[in-house]
Amino acid sequence: MDSLPAAPSSLPVRLSGLLAWVRPNGRNVTEVDAAFAAGIALKSLDDLVRLDPVWAGCWRSRQALKCAAAAVRLMGRTEDEHALRDAVLLTAVGDDPGPAGKVVLAYKRISSRKPGFSSKHVGELAELLGLAWDEPLVASTTAAADEALESGRSPPFAAAELVTTLCAARPDAEPLAWALADGLIAAKLKWPFPLPLLMAERYGPAFRTIEGRGRVRPAEPAFAGTLCLALVDGTVGALRSAGEIARRSDQLVAITPKLRTKGAEPVIQALLDEDAIAASAPGSGLSRWASTRLFERLEGFGAVRELSGRPSFRIFGL
């Protein structure tokens, strides 16, 4: 297993979240204050993304799952993160994971491909998100994304403009708009892959109105500043998630030389790259007994967690 990268025991990035003073509080937060906070949040994310830790794939995949859970809620569905994991991991390769499972695949696709807004990419995402293939939708979406990318606006404000434009044209395309907004931020910052973030904050505290009886919507005057605050909140959660994943990754890589299971390397790599994998370790070549024993050892070392809560059809991840 010498080909597996070594995980650093520590990273020069704060993974417990942002300092308390970064997030402005109160009812009268100005757009300038919100933009300042968003800038600090993006700098923290940028520092971590550019380090490209060995567990970055798992981190992005877990963020994709969070965004998918919010997206299916927006679509009026009831699947939570556990059900969404099942929809993808317990479906045989080539079979239909269902509408909710396709939403997960859409956000995983965003997180695993270089940021871009080609008609093919946008069309594939639209289809996975349940939007019927519509040439005008794809064309207008691609044009709006390219325009936002070329604008001189800072990433959060360019993202707010993109979401506003797409939701005005097609209100049912809001999940697609948020996914592309993450891609836009990544492209603006020249990240190798987008980090799914904004859709997960759609029902968060940042978008609540001052009265608390509604939510700030695209095209409203406060939307851009609100998106900045949502970006800060999302960054706090993403950094905390990164901290937890980093600790388990360090443990996983540290104990890897102690494993005697022949063929375990693909499983270790998949755990570093994905949110979770099924206990049967599909594609690894391991027998059911061997994969079960491997995960029991990894769980005993504290390197992985069982995420389904079931005695059978179990799912493991960092």
XYZ file of N, CA, C and O in Angstrom, residues 82-219:
552
model
N -29.432 10.047 4.912
C -29.333 8.588 4.983
C -30.033 7.937 3.787
O -29.488 7.021 3.160
N -31.226 8.422 3.477
C -31.976 7.858 2.353
C -31.276 8.146 1.029
O -31.295 7.317 0.111
N -30.650 9.305 0.928
C -29.946 9.646 -0.305
C -28.704 8.773 -0.488
O -28.386 8.363 -1.608
N -27.993 8.494 0.607
C -26.858 7.561 0.510
C -27.337 6.199 0.012
O -26.721 5.580 -0.864
N -28.433 5.722 0.592
C -28.967 4.418 0.181
C -29.319 4.420 -1.299
O -29.060 3.441 -2.013
N -29.938 5.506 -1.757
C -30.394 5.568 -3.147
C -29.240 5.386 -4.126
O -29.399 4.790 -5.192
N -28.069 5.882 -3.750
C -26.909 5.807 -4.642
C -26.094 4.541 -4.401
O -25.738 3.820 -5.341
N -25.800 4.237 -3.132
C -24.868 3.149 -2.833
C -25.497 1.771 -2.890
O -24.788 0.774 -3.080
N -26.806 1.680 -2.708
C -27.466 0.379 -2.731
C -28.153 0.103 -4.063
O -28.937 -0.838 -4.179
N -27.843 0.910 -5.063
C -28.365 0.690 -6.409
C -27.263 0.085 -7.266
O -26.129 0.583 -7.267
N -27.566 -0.987 -7.953
C -26.564 -1.654 -8.787
C -26.098 -0.719 -9.902
O -26.851 0.148 -10.374
N -24.850 -0.880 -10.294
C -24.276 -0.055 -11.363
C -25.127 -0.192 -12.628
O -25.452 -1.301 -13.058
N -25.511 0.933 -13.177
C -26.320 0.936 -14.388
C -27.810 1.010 -14.135
O -28.576 1.299 -15.060
N -28.244 0.745 -12.890
C -29.669 0.841 -12.563
C -30.043 2.274 -12.230
O -29.193 3.106 -11.909
N -31.335 2.551 -12.303
C -31.843 3.898 -12.040
C -31.907 4.137 -10.529
O -32.605 3.414 -9.815
N -31.183 5.147 -9.999
C -31.237 5.414 -8.558
C -32.473 6.179 -8.131
O -32.625 6.496 -6.951
N -33.359 6.497 -9.065
C -34.558 7.248 -8.739
C -34.318 8.746 -8.755
O -33.169 9.207 -8.824
N -35.381 9.535 -8.698
C -35.234 11.000 -8.782
C -34.321 11.583 -7.712
O -33.480 12.435 -7.996
N -34.465 11.106 -6.469
C -33.636 11.648 -5.395
C -32.180 11.246 -5.583
O -31.263 12.049 -5.360
N -31.949 9.999 -5.975
C -30.585 9.556 -6.214
C -29.914 10.336 -7.326
O -28.706 10.622 -7.267
N -30.675 10.711 -8.324
C -30.105 11.490 -9.429
C -29.685 12.884 -8.969
O -28.735 13.462 -9.507
N -30.393 13.425 -7.987
C -29.994 14.727 -7.446
C -28.616 14.616 -6.790
O -27.758 15.485 -6.948
N -28.391 13.519 -6.056
C -27.079 13.292 -5.461
C -26.014 13.208 -6.548
O -24.937 13.817 -6.447
N -26.316 12.472 -7.611
C -25.353 12.331 -8.705
C -25.050 13.675 -9.352
O -23.915 13.932 -9.772
N -26.060 14.550 -9.419
C -25.839 15.878 -10.005
C -24.837 16.677 -9.186
O -23.891 17.270 -9.733
N -25.017 16.700 -7.879
C -24.106 17.495 -7.045
C -22.735 16.835 -6.923
O -21.718 17.528 -6.809
N -22.687 15.498 -6.984
C -21.388 14.823 -7.013
C -20.671 15.138 -8.322
O -19.436 15.262 -8.340
N -21.417 15.260 -9.386
C -20.796 15.605 -10.671
C -20.203 17.004 -10.620
O -19.105 17.249 -11.121
N -20.922 17.923 -9.984
C -20.395 19.284 -9.819
C -19.077 19.246 -9.052
O -18.113 19.952 -9.380
N -19.013 18.405 -8.019
C -17.854 18.400 -7.126
C -16.648 17.656 -7.680
O -15.553 17.761 -7.135
N -16.843 16.884 -8.737
C -15.761 16.031 -9.227
C -15.275 16.409 -10.623
O -14.417 15.720 -11.180
N -15.811 17.483 -11.183
C -15.385 17.929 -12.504
C -14.884 19.366 -12.439
O -15.341 20.150 -11.613
N -13.956 19.685 -13.316
C -13.456 21.047 -13.365
C -14.616 22.000 -13.617
O -15.533 21.690 -14.376
N -14.607 23.173 -12.986
C -15.719 24.104 -13.183
C -15.827 24.537 -14.636
O -14.822 24.870 -15.277
N -17.027 24.481 -15.155
C -17.259 24.870 -16.552
C -18.743 24.964 -16.822
O -19.572 24.443 -16.062
N -19.080 25.612 -17.908
C -20.497 25.883 -18.194
C -20.841 25.562 -19.650
O -21.601 26.277 -20.291
N -20.277 24.469 -20.160
C -20.611 24.071 -21.521
C -22.067 23.627 -21.586
O -22.660 23.226 -20.578
N -22.634 23.676 -22.781
C -24.030 23.263 -22.952
C -24.226 21.806 -22.547
O -25.241 21.443 -21.939
N -23.234 20.963 -22.845
C -23.337 19.549 -22.491
C -23.376 19.376 -20.979
O -24.219 18.638 -20.449
N -22.477 20.075 -20.285
C -22.411 19.960 -18.829
C -23.706 20.460 -18.196
O -24.283 19.797 -17.317
N -24.168 21.617 -18.612
C -25.398 22.182 -18.052
C -26.589 21.280 -18.353
O -27.448 21.037 -17.488
N -26.639 20.753 -19.569
C -27.745 19.878 -19.941
C -27.783 18.605 -19.121
O -28.858 18.148 -18.711
N -26.607 18.012 -18.861
C -26.550 16.797 -18.050
C -27.016 17.077 -16.625
O -27.760 16.276 -16.038
N -26.586 18.198 -16.069
C -27.012 18.550 -14.718
C -28.522 18.786 -14.667
O -29.202 18.340 -13.733
N -29.042 19.504 -15.659
C -30.480 19.788 -15.703
C -31.285 18.494 -15.736
O -32.300 18.347 -15.036
N -30.825 17.545 -16.532
C -31.548 16.274 -16.647
C -31.520 15.505 -15.326
O -32.535 14.954 -14.888
N -30.355 15.455 -14.667
C -30.257 14.759 -13.387
C -31.126 15.419 -12.321
O -31.642 14.742 -11.423
N -31.301 16.730 -12.420
C -32.108 17.457 -11.444
C -33.599 17.466 -11.800
O -34.387 18.179 -11.182
N -33.966 16.682 -12.795
C -35.376 16.527 -13.128
C -35.945 17.606 -14.002
O -37.168 17.721 -14.147
N -35.086 18.407 -14.633
C -35.543 19.435 -15.557
C -35.527 18.865 -16.965
O -34.480 18.414 -17.440
N -36.666 18.868 -17.614
C -36.735 18.328 -18.965
C -35.761 19.075 -19.872
O -35.580 20.288 -19.744
N -35.114 18.312 -20.767
C -34.175 18.943 -21.690
C -34.889 20.030 -22.474
O -35.886 19.813 -23.129
N -34.373 21.213 -22.345
C -34.984 22.392 -22.948
C -33.849 23.240 -23.520
O -33.070 23.829 -22.781
N -33.768 23.273 -24.835
C -32.670 24.005 -25.479
C -32.602 25.465 -25.051
O -31.516 25.975 -24.750
N -33.743 26.180 -24.969
C -33.674 27.571 -24.496
C -33.137 27.679 -23.066
O -32.377 28.598 -22.751
N -33.533 26.727 -22.182
C -33.039 26.747 -20.804
C -31.526 26.584 -20.778
O -30.812 27.340 -20.111
N -31.019 25.584 -21.517
C -29.576 25.321 -21.518
C -28.826 26.507 -22.108
O -27.800 26.944 -21.577
N -29.348 27.053 -23.209
C -28.664 28.168 -23.859
C -28.624 29.399 -22.958
O -27.583 30.054 -22.812
N -29.770 29.731 -22.338
C -29.821 30.917 -21.486
C -28.984 30.726 -20.222
O -28.329 31.660 -19.748
N -28.987 29.493 -19.698
C -28.197 29.213 -18.502
C -26.710 29.331 -18.803
O -25.947 29.935 -18.037
N -26.288 28.759 -19.913
C -24.878 28.833 -20.299
C -24.447 30.279 -20.514
O -23.368 30.694 -20.062
N -25.298 31.049 -21.173
C -24.973 32.453 -21.434
C -24.880 33.246 -20.136
O -23.963 34.055 -19.949
N -25.823 33.007 -19.213
C -25.811 33.729 -17.935
C -24.585 33.358 -17.115
O -23.962 34.224 -16.489
N -24.205 32.089 -17.123
C -23.027 31.655 -16.369
C -21.752 32.254 -16.949
O -20.876 32.733 -16.211
N -21.638 32.241 -18.278
C -20.456 32.823 -18.922
C -20.365 34.323 -18.648
O -19.276 34.856 -18.405
N -21.506 34.993 -18.684
C -21.520 36.439 -18.424
C -21.096 36.742 -16.989
O -20.307 37.662 -16.735
N -21.601 35.946 -16.046
C -21.227 36.150 -14.646
C -19.744 35.867 -14.424
O -19.074 36.547 -13.649
N -19.233 34.864 -15.132
C -17.822 34.517 -15.001
C -16.924 35.631 -15.526
O -15.875 35.932 -14.935
N -17.322 36.238 -16.623
C -16.509 37.281 -17.245
C -16.675 38.642 -16.579
O -15.886 39.549 -16.832
N -17.679 38.783 -15.746
C -17.896 40.074 -15.091
C -16.782 40.335 -14.085
O -16.111 39.421 -13.618
N -16.605 41.577 -13.754
C -15.581 41.932 -12.783
C -16.058 41.871 -11.352
O -15.329 42.284 -10.442
N -17.235 41.361 -11.124
C -17.787 41.312 -9.781
C -17.095 40.240 -8.953
O -16.601 39.242 -9.479
N -17.068 40.433 -7.639
C -16.453 39.450 -6.755
C -17.293 38.173 -6.783
O -18.485 38.197 -7.132
N -16.687 37.032 -6.431
C -17.400 35.748 -6.545
C -18.782 35.711 -5.888
O -19.739 35.245 -6.527
N -18.969 36.170 -4.632
C -20.312 36.070 -4.043
C -21.357 36.892 -4.800
O -22.499 36.442 -4.977
N -20.981 38.075 -5.257
C -21.947 38.924 -5.953
C -22.216 38.415 -7.369
O -23.337 38.527 -7.877
N -21.192 37.849 -8.020
C -21.421 37.228 -9.322
C -22.343 36.021 -9.175
O -23.222 35.787 -10.009
N -22.159 35.253 -8.082
C -23.023 34.098 -7.834
C -24.466 34.538 -7.580
O -25.415 33.918 -8.079
N -24.647 35.604 -6.814
C -25.997 36.117 -6.542
C -26.668 36.568 -7.833
O -27.863 36.318 -8.053
N -25.894 37.192 -8.701
C -26.444 37.641 -9.991
C -26.854 36.458 -10.845
O -27.918 36.478 -11.494
N -26.053 35.407 -10.848
C -26.369 34.221 -11.639
C -27.639 33.545 -11.125
O -28.534 33.196 -11.910
N -27.740 33.349 -9.816
C -28.927 32.704 -9.242
C -30.174 33.540 -9.532
O -31.229 33.005 -9.903
N -30.057 34.853 -9.398
C -31.193 35.734 -9.659
C -31.654 35.628 -11.107
O -32.860 35.511 -11.394
N -30.703 35.634 -12.030
C -31.032 35.559 -13.454
C -31.719 34.245 -13.804
O -32.749 34.224 -14.494
N -31.173 33.135 -13.316
C -31.729 31.834 -13.666
C -33.093 31.607 -13.022
O -34.000 31.051 -13.653
N -33.262 32.037 -11.783
C -34.555 31.851 -11.119
C -35.641 32.723 -11.728
O -36.819 32.352 -11.733
N -35.256 33.870 -12.242
C -36.233 34.730 -12.918
C -36.704 34.088 -14.215
O -37.884 34.182 -14.584
N -35.779 33.407 -14.892
C -36.136 32.771 -16.159
C -36.902 31.474 -15.948
O -37.858 31.183 -16.667
N -36.484 30.685 -14.967
C -37.130 29.406 -14.689
C -37.124 29.156 -13.190
O -36.142 28.665 -12.638
N -38.188 29.499 -12.473
C -38.220 29.285 -11.023
C -37.958 27.850 -10.607
O -37.397 27.606 -9.535
N -38.340 26.881 -11.452
C -38.129 25.481 -11.097
C -36.675 25.053 -11.257
O -36.310 23.937 -10.882
N -35.839 25.946 -11.796
C -34.424 25.617 -12.005
C -33.550 26.083 -10.840
O -32.329 26.134 -10.973
N -34.148 26.399 -9.692
C -33.356 26.909 -8.574
C -32.263 25.944 -8.111
O -31.127 26.378 -7.865
N -32.529 24.620 -8.001
C -31.428 23.722 -7.618
C -30.262 23.778 -8.598
O -29.091 23.706 -8.195
N -30.566 23.898 -9.874
C -29.516 24.026 -10.885
C -28.761 25.336 -10.705
O -27.524 25.380 -10.821
N -29.479 26.406 -10.394
C -28.852 27.713 -10.216
C -27.846 27.688 -9.073
O -26.727 28.207 -9.197
N -28.223 27.072 -7.952
C -27.308 27.015 -6.807
C -26.092 26.151 -7.122
O -24.971 26.468 -6.704
N -26.297 25.054 -7.837
C -25.173 24.194 -8.205
C -24.190 24.944 -9.093
O -22.968 24.885 -8.902
N -24.706 25.684 -10.064
C -23.836 26.436 -10.962
C -23.174 27.607 -10.240
O -22.064 28.016 -10.603
N -23.840 28.138 -9.217
C -23.231 29.225 -8.438
C -21.972 28.730 -7.729
O -20.959 29.439 -7.659
N -22.015 27.496 -7.202
C -20.809 26.915 -6.608
C -19.714 26.759 -7.657
O -18.536 27.016 -7.390
N -20.113 26.330 -8.854
C -19.142 26.195 -9.932
C -18.556 27.534 -10.338
O -17.364 27.636 -10.657
N -19.383 28.567 -10.306
C -18.923 29.909 -10.663
C -17.891 30.417 -9.659
O -16.854 30.982 -10.042
N -18.154 30.225 -8.384
C -17.192 30.648 -7.360
C -15.868 29.924 -7.551
O -14.792 30.530 -7.477
N -15.932 28.615 -7.830
C -14.715 27.842 -8.048
C -13.947 28.354 -9.263
O -12.715 28.467 -9.246
N -14.677 28.675 -10.328
C -14.022 29.180 -11.538
C -13.385 30.541 -11.282
O -12.269 30.817 -11.750
N -14.075 31.398 -10.549
C -13.541 32.724 -10.226
C -12.253 32.619 -9.406
O -11.325 33.416 -9.587
N -12.219 31.644 -8.497
C -11.067 31.477 -7.618
C -10.018 30.525 -8.196
O -9.002 30.271 -7.549
N -10.333 30.000 -9.393
C -9.409 29.079 -10.076
C -9.131 27.813 -9.251
O -8.004 27.331 -9.184
N -10.187 27.292 -8.646
C -10.078 26.020 -7.936
C -10.143 24.882 -8.952
O -10.826 24.992 -9.982
N -9.477 23.755 -8.669
C -9.548 22.628 -9.604
C -10.931 21.991 -9.666
O -11.344 21.499 -10.717
N -11.646 22.012 -8.526
C -12.998 21.446 -8.469
C -13.869 22.343 -7.593
O -13.384 22.923 -6.615
N -15.147 22.455 -7.919
C -16.060 23.213 -7.050
C -16.278 22.510 -5.714
O -16.159 21.286 -5.612
N -16.597 23.297 -4.701
C -16.987 22.769 -3.396
C -18.477 23.053 -3.213
O -18.874 24.206 -3.040
N -19.344 22.043 -3.265
C -20.782 22.273 -3.069
C -21.037 22.902 -1.709
O -20.608 22.375 -0.686
N -21.745 24.017 -1.701
C -21.866 24.775 -0.455
C -23.206 25.493 -0.329
O -23.892 25.375 0.672
N -23.576 26.264 -1.349
C -24.660 27.237 -1.196
C -26.045 26.597 -1.085
O -26.880 27.074 -0.309
N -26.307 25.531 -1.840
C -27.627 24.916 -1.788
C -27.940 24.442 -0.378
O -29.088 24.525 0.078
N -26.925 23.978 0.345
C -27.134 23.475 1.707
C -27.590 24.562 2.661
O -28.164 24.277 3.720
N -27.345 25.837 2.305
C -27.737 26.959 3.168
C -29.080 27.560 2.790
O -29.512 28.535 3.396
N -29.741 26.971 1.804
C -31.013 27.519 1.312
C -32.048 27.654 2.426
O -32.852 28.589 2.436
N -32.042 26.723 3.388
C -32.981 26.780 4.512
C -32.299 27.193 5.810
O -32.852 27.030 6.889
N -31.090 27.723 5.708
C -30.346 28.148 6.873
C -30.781 29.503 7.391
O -31.636 30.187 6.801
N -30.189 29.958 8.487
C -30.607 31.210 9.124
C -30.339 32.455 8.300
O -31.030 33.457 8.459
N -29.357 32.421 7.414
C -29.003 33.627 6.660
C -30.162 34.125 5.804
O -30.338 35.345 5.630
N -30.948 33.205 5.246
C -32.008 33.604 4.320
C -33.338 33.914 5.011
O -34.311 34.250 4.335
N -33.391 33.816 6.325
C -34.633 34.190 7.004
C -34.804 35.703 6.967
O -33.848 36.462 7.140
N -36.023 36.131 6.771
C -36.304 37.563 6.803
C -36.213 38.073 8.232
O -36.226 37.296 9.191
N -36.113 39.376 8.383
C -35.995 39.971 9.715
C -37.186 39.591 10.584
O -37.052 39.309 11.774
N -38.383 39.536 9.986
C -39.570 39.170 10.750
C -39.607 37.685 11.085
O -40.341 37.255 11.970
N -38.796 36.889 10.342
C -38.753 35.460 10.594
C -39.909 34.681 10.017
O -40.056 33.494 10.265
N -40.752 35.336 9.200
C -41.924 34.662 8.653
C -41.748 34.294 7.180
O -42.686 33.824 6.540
N -40.588 34.506 6.642
C -40.351 34.185 5.241
C -38.861 34.064 4.988
O -38.058 34.050 5.912
N -38.511 33.970 3.713
C -37.121 33.826 3.336
C -36.786 34.835 2.240
O -37.619 35.134 1.393
N -35.575 35.346 2.293
C -35.118 36.289 1.273
C -34.999 35.538 -0.044
O -34.403 34.468 -0.125
N -35.583 36.092 -1.080
C -35.629 35.437 -2.378
C -34.717 36.137 -3.372
O -34.404 37.314 -3.229
N -34.289 35.410 -4.424
C -33.526 36.050 -5.482
C -34.297 37.243 -6.062
O -35.531 37.229 -6.122
N -33.567 38.258 -6.450
C -34.102 39.503 -7.016
C -34.523 40.504 -5.951
O -34.744 41.678 -6.268
